[in-house]
Amino acid sequence: KRRVINETTAITKIYDEELARQQMSQTAAAIMPSSYEANSGLNRARRKMTPVLPTSYAFDIPAQYQVTINDVQFVLCDKTLHNKRLLLFGTDQQLTFLFSAKHIMMDGTFDTCPPYFDQVYT
């Protein structure tokens, strides 16, 4: 349960890894719930630790979500101007790759945009 709360790894993967670490007998392993059966309770525990979705564009990004799993800064820009918010995500290494690229492909979408934002550009 602790790993499910603290990691972003898929719950079924964590469950299977933890079962394997226990080195149970075949009989004990046979009576354990499957990862599918355990998923709902573990998913509930993870959701309790996940911040609620914002109700406006004026929200703070918790510190743990501003960095990668390797503790590298991920939020490059977070600015609001004229009631419009701009969020840029990436790492310095990704910027280095971007600026050294010969060709850059980009795409903007409005259809899958989170609430309170107008466009997602990738």
mmCIF file of C-alpha atoms in Angstrom:
data_model
loop_
_atom_site.group_PDB
_atom_site.id
_atom_site.type_symbol
_atom_site.label_atom_id
_atom_site.label_comp_id
_atom_site.label_asym_id
_atom_site.label_seq_id
_atom_site.Cartn_x
_atom_site.Cartn_y
_atom_site.Cartn_z
ATOM 1 C CA LYS A 1 0.000 0.000 0.000
ATOM 2 C CA ARG A 2 2.870 2.367 0.806
ATOM 3 C CA ARG A 3 4.352 1.966 -2.685
ATOM 4 C CA VAL A 4 0.962 2.571 -4.312
ATOM 5 C CA ILE A 5 0.638 5.850 -2.410
ATOM 6 C CA ASN A 6 4.222 7.029 -2.965
ATOM 7 C CA GLU A 7 4.890 5.862 -6.538
ATOM 8 C CA THR A 8 3.250 6.441 -9.899
ATOM 9 C CA THR A 9 4.019 2.907 -11.090
ATOM 10 C CA ALA A 10 0.967 0.959 -12.271
ATOM 11 C CA ILE A 11 -0.853 -0.600 -9.320
ATOM 12 C CA THR A 12 -0.947 -4.067 -10.884
ATOM 13 C CA LYS A 13 2.827 -3.954 -11.437
ATOM 14 C CA ILE A 14 3.481 -2.931 -7.816
ATOM 15 C CA TYR A 15 1.134 -5.653 -6.556
ATOM 16 C CA ASP A 16 2.802 -8.354 -8.663
ATOM 17 C CA GLU A 17 6.310 -7.199 -7.636
ATOM 18 C CA GLU A 18 5.393 -7.190 -3.950
ATOM 19 C CA LEU A 19 3.844 -10.663 -4.182
ATOM 20 C CA ALA A 20 7.016 -11.955 -5.850
ATOM 21 C CA ARG A 21 9.162 -10.422 -3.081
ATOM 22 C CA GLN A 22 7.237 -12.342 -0.413
ATOM 23 C CA GLN A 23 8.491 -15.714 -1.703
ATOM 24 C CA MET A 24 5.271 -17.458 -0.655
ATOM 25 C CA SER A 25 4.510 -21.102 -1.070
ATOM 26 C CA GLN A 26 2.340 -22.041 -4.030
ATOM 27 C CA THR A 27 -0.561 -22.672 -1.651
ATOM 28 C CA ALA A 28 -0.280 -19.230 -0.049
ATOM 29 C CA ALA A 29 0.090 -17.543 -3.432
ATOM 30 C CA ALA A 30 -2.983 -19.380 -4.718
ATOM 31 C CA ILE A 31 -5.233 -17.924 -2.008
ATOM 32 C CA MET A 32 -3.974 -14.361 -2.428
ATOM 33 C CA PRO A 33 -6.329 -12.038 -4.311
ATOM 34 C CA SER A 34 -5.331 -11.370 -7.900
ATOM 35 C CA SER A 35 -3.943 -7.956 -8.812
ATOM 36 C CA TYR A 36 -7.294 -7.225 -10.481
ATOM 37 C CA GLU A 37 -9.180 -8.032 -7.249
ATOM 38 C CA ALA A 38 -6.828 -5.952 -5.092
ATOM 39 C CA ASN A 39 -6.822 -3.044 -7.542
ATOM 40 C CA SER A 40 -9.954 -1.237 -6.317
ATOM 41 C CA GLY A 41 -8.809 -0.945 -2.696
ATOM 42 C CA LEU A 42 -5.306 0.094 -3.691
ATOM 43 C CA ASN A 43 -6.680 2.544 -6.245
ATOM 44 C CA ARG A 44 -8.841 4.111 -3.521
ATOM 45 C CA ALA A 45 -5.746 4.581 -1.325
ATOM 46 C CA ARG A 46 -3.893 6.267 -4.197
ATOM 47 C CA ARG A 47 -6.813 8.584 -4.999
ATOM 48 C CA LYS A 48 -6.929 9.789 -1.380
ATOM 49 C CA MET A 49 -3.374 11.089 -1.811
ATOM 50 C CA THR A 50 -3.970 12.642 -5.242
ATOM 51 C CA PRO A 51 -4.924 16.334 -5.261
ATOM 52 C CA VAL A 52 -8.472 17.123 -6.340
ATOM 53 C CA LEU A 53 -8.967 18.624 -9.782
ATOM 54 C CA PRO A 54 -8.869 22.424 -9.698
ATOM 55 C CA THR A 55 -12.079 24.437 -9.904
ATOM 56 C CA SER A 56 -10.439 27.351 -11.728
ATOM 57 C CA TYR A 57 -7.210 28.170 -13.533
ATOM 58 C CA ALA A 58 -5.885 29.744 -10.298
ATOM 59 C CA PHE A 59 -4.348 26.757 -8.532
ATOM 60 C CA ASP A 60 -0.957 25.893 -7.113
ATOM 61 C CA ILE A 61 0.977 22.961 -8.498
ATOM 62 C CA PRO A 62 2.185 20.924 -5.502
ATOM 63 C CA ALA A 63 5.984 20.708 -5.260
ATOM 64 C CA GLN A 64 6.026 16.953 -5.855
ATOM 65 C CA TYR A 65 4.396 17.513 -9.268
ATOM 66 C CA GLN A 66 6.860 20.222 -10.309
ATOM 67 C CA VAL A 67 9.738 17.747 -10.623
ATOM 68 C CA THR A 68 10.283 14.421 -12.366
ATOM 69 C CA ILE A 69 10.661 11.143 -10.500
ATOM 70 C CA ASN A 70 14.420 11.838 -10.637
ATOM 71 C CA ASP A 71 13.862 15.186 -8.866
ATOM 72 C CA VAL A 72 14.611 17.251 -12.001
ATOM 73 C CA GLN A 73 12.661 20.501 -12.439
ATOM 74 C CA PHE A 74 9.717 19.892 -14.797
ATOM 75 C CA VAL A 75 7.635 23.089 -14.635
ATOM 76 C CA LEU A 76 9.553 25.493 -16.875
ATOM 77 C CA CYS A 77 7.043 28.345 -16.793
ATOM 78 C CA ASP A 78 3.907 29.162 -14.809
ATOM 79 C CA LYS A 79 2.674 32.667 -15.687
ATOM 80 C CA THR A 80 -0.707 34.392 -15.633
ATOM 81 C CA LEU A 81 -1.342 37.463 -17.772
ATOM 82 C CA HIS A 82 -4.749 39.075 -18.378
ATOM 83 C CA ASN A 83 -6.519 36.145 -16.667
ATOM 84 C CA LYS A 84 -4.843 33.667 -19.034
ATOM 85 C CA ARG A 85 -2.463 31.087 -17.602
ATOM 86 C CA LEU A 86 0.524 29.645 -19.430
ATOM 87 C CA LEU A 87 2.085 26.424 -18.169
ATOM 88 C CA LEU A 88 5.184 24.987 -19.841
ATOM 89 C CA PHE A 89 6.476 21.559 -18.890
ATOM 90 C CA GLY A 90 9.829 20.022 -19.769
ATOM 91 C CA THR A 91 13.364 19.537 -18.535
ATOM 92 C CA ASP A 92 16.606 21.288 -19.404
ATOM 93 C CA GLN A 93 17.705 18.115 -21.197
ATOM 94 C CA GLN A 94 14.530 18.167 -23.307
ATOM 95 C CA LEU A 95 15.178 21.824 -24.161
ATOM 96 C CA THR A 96 18.717 20.937 -25.240
ATOM 97 C CA PHE A 97 17.313 18.249 -27.556
ATOM 98 C CA LEU A 98 14.691 20.669 -28.871
ATOM 99 C CA PHE A 99 17.157 23.458 -29.643
ATOM 100 C CA SER A 100 19.590 21.080 -31.341
ATOM 101 C CA ALA A 101 16.916 19.456 -33.533
ATOM 102 C CA LYS A 102 17.046 20.017 -37.260
ATOM 103 C CA HIS A 103 13.257 19.652 -37.586
ATOM 104 C CA ILE A 104 10.525 20.207 -34.999
ATOM 105 C CA MET A 105 6.994 18.778 -35.271
ATOM 106 C CA MET A 106 4.282 20.449 -33.187
ATOM 107 C CA ASP A 107 0.556 20.054 -32.721
ATOM 108 C CA GLY A 108 -2.119 22.022 -30.913
ATOM 109 C CA THR A 109 -5.461 20.654 -29.792
ATOM 110 C CA PHE A 110 -8.597 22.110 -28.292
ATOM 111 C CA ASP A 111 -10.624 18.891 -28.003
ATOM 112 C CA THR A 112 -8.712 17.203 -25.171
ATOM 113 C CA CYS A 113 -7.921 20.311 -23.199
ATOM 114 C CA PRO A 114 -8.308 20.255 -19.394
ATOM 115 C CA PRO A 115 -11.043 22.444 -17.902
ATOM 116 C CA TYR A 116 -10.151 26.152 -17.553
ATOM 117 C CA PHE A 117 -7.547 25.994 -20.319
ATOM 118 C CA ASP A 118 -8.053 26.848 -23.986
ATOM 119 C CA GLN A 119 -5.440 24.756 -25.750
ATOM 120 C CA VAL A 120 -2.871 22.013 -25.288
ATOM 121 C CA TYR A 121 0.186 22.378 -27.506
ATOM 122 C CA THR A 122 2.668 19.529 -27.878
#
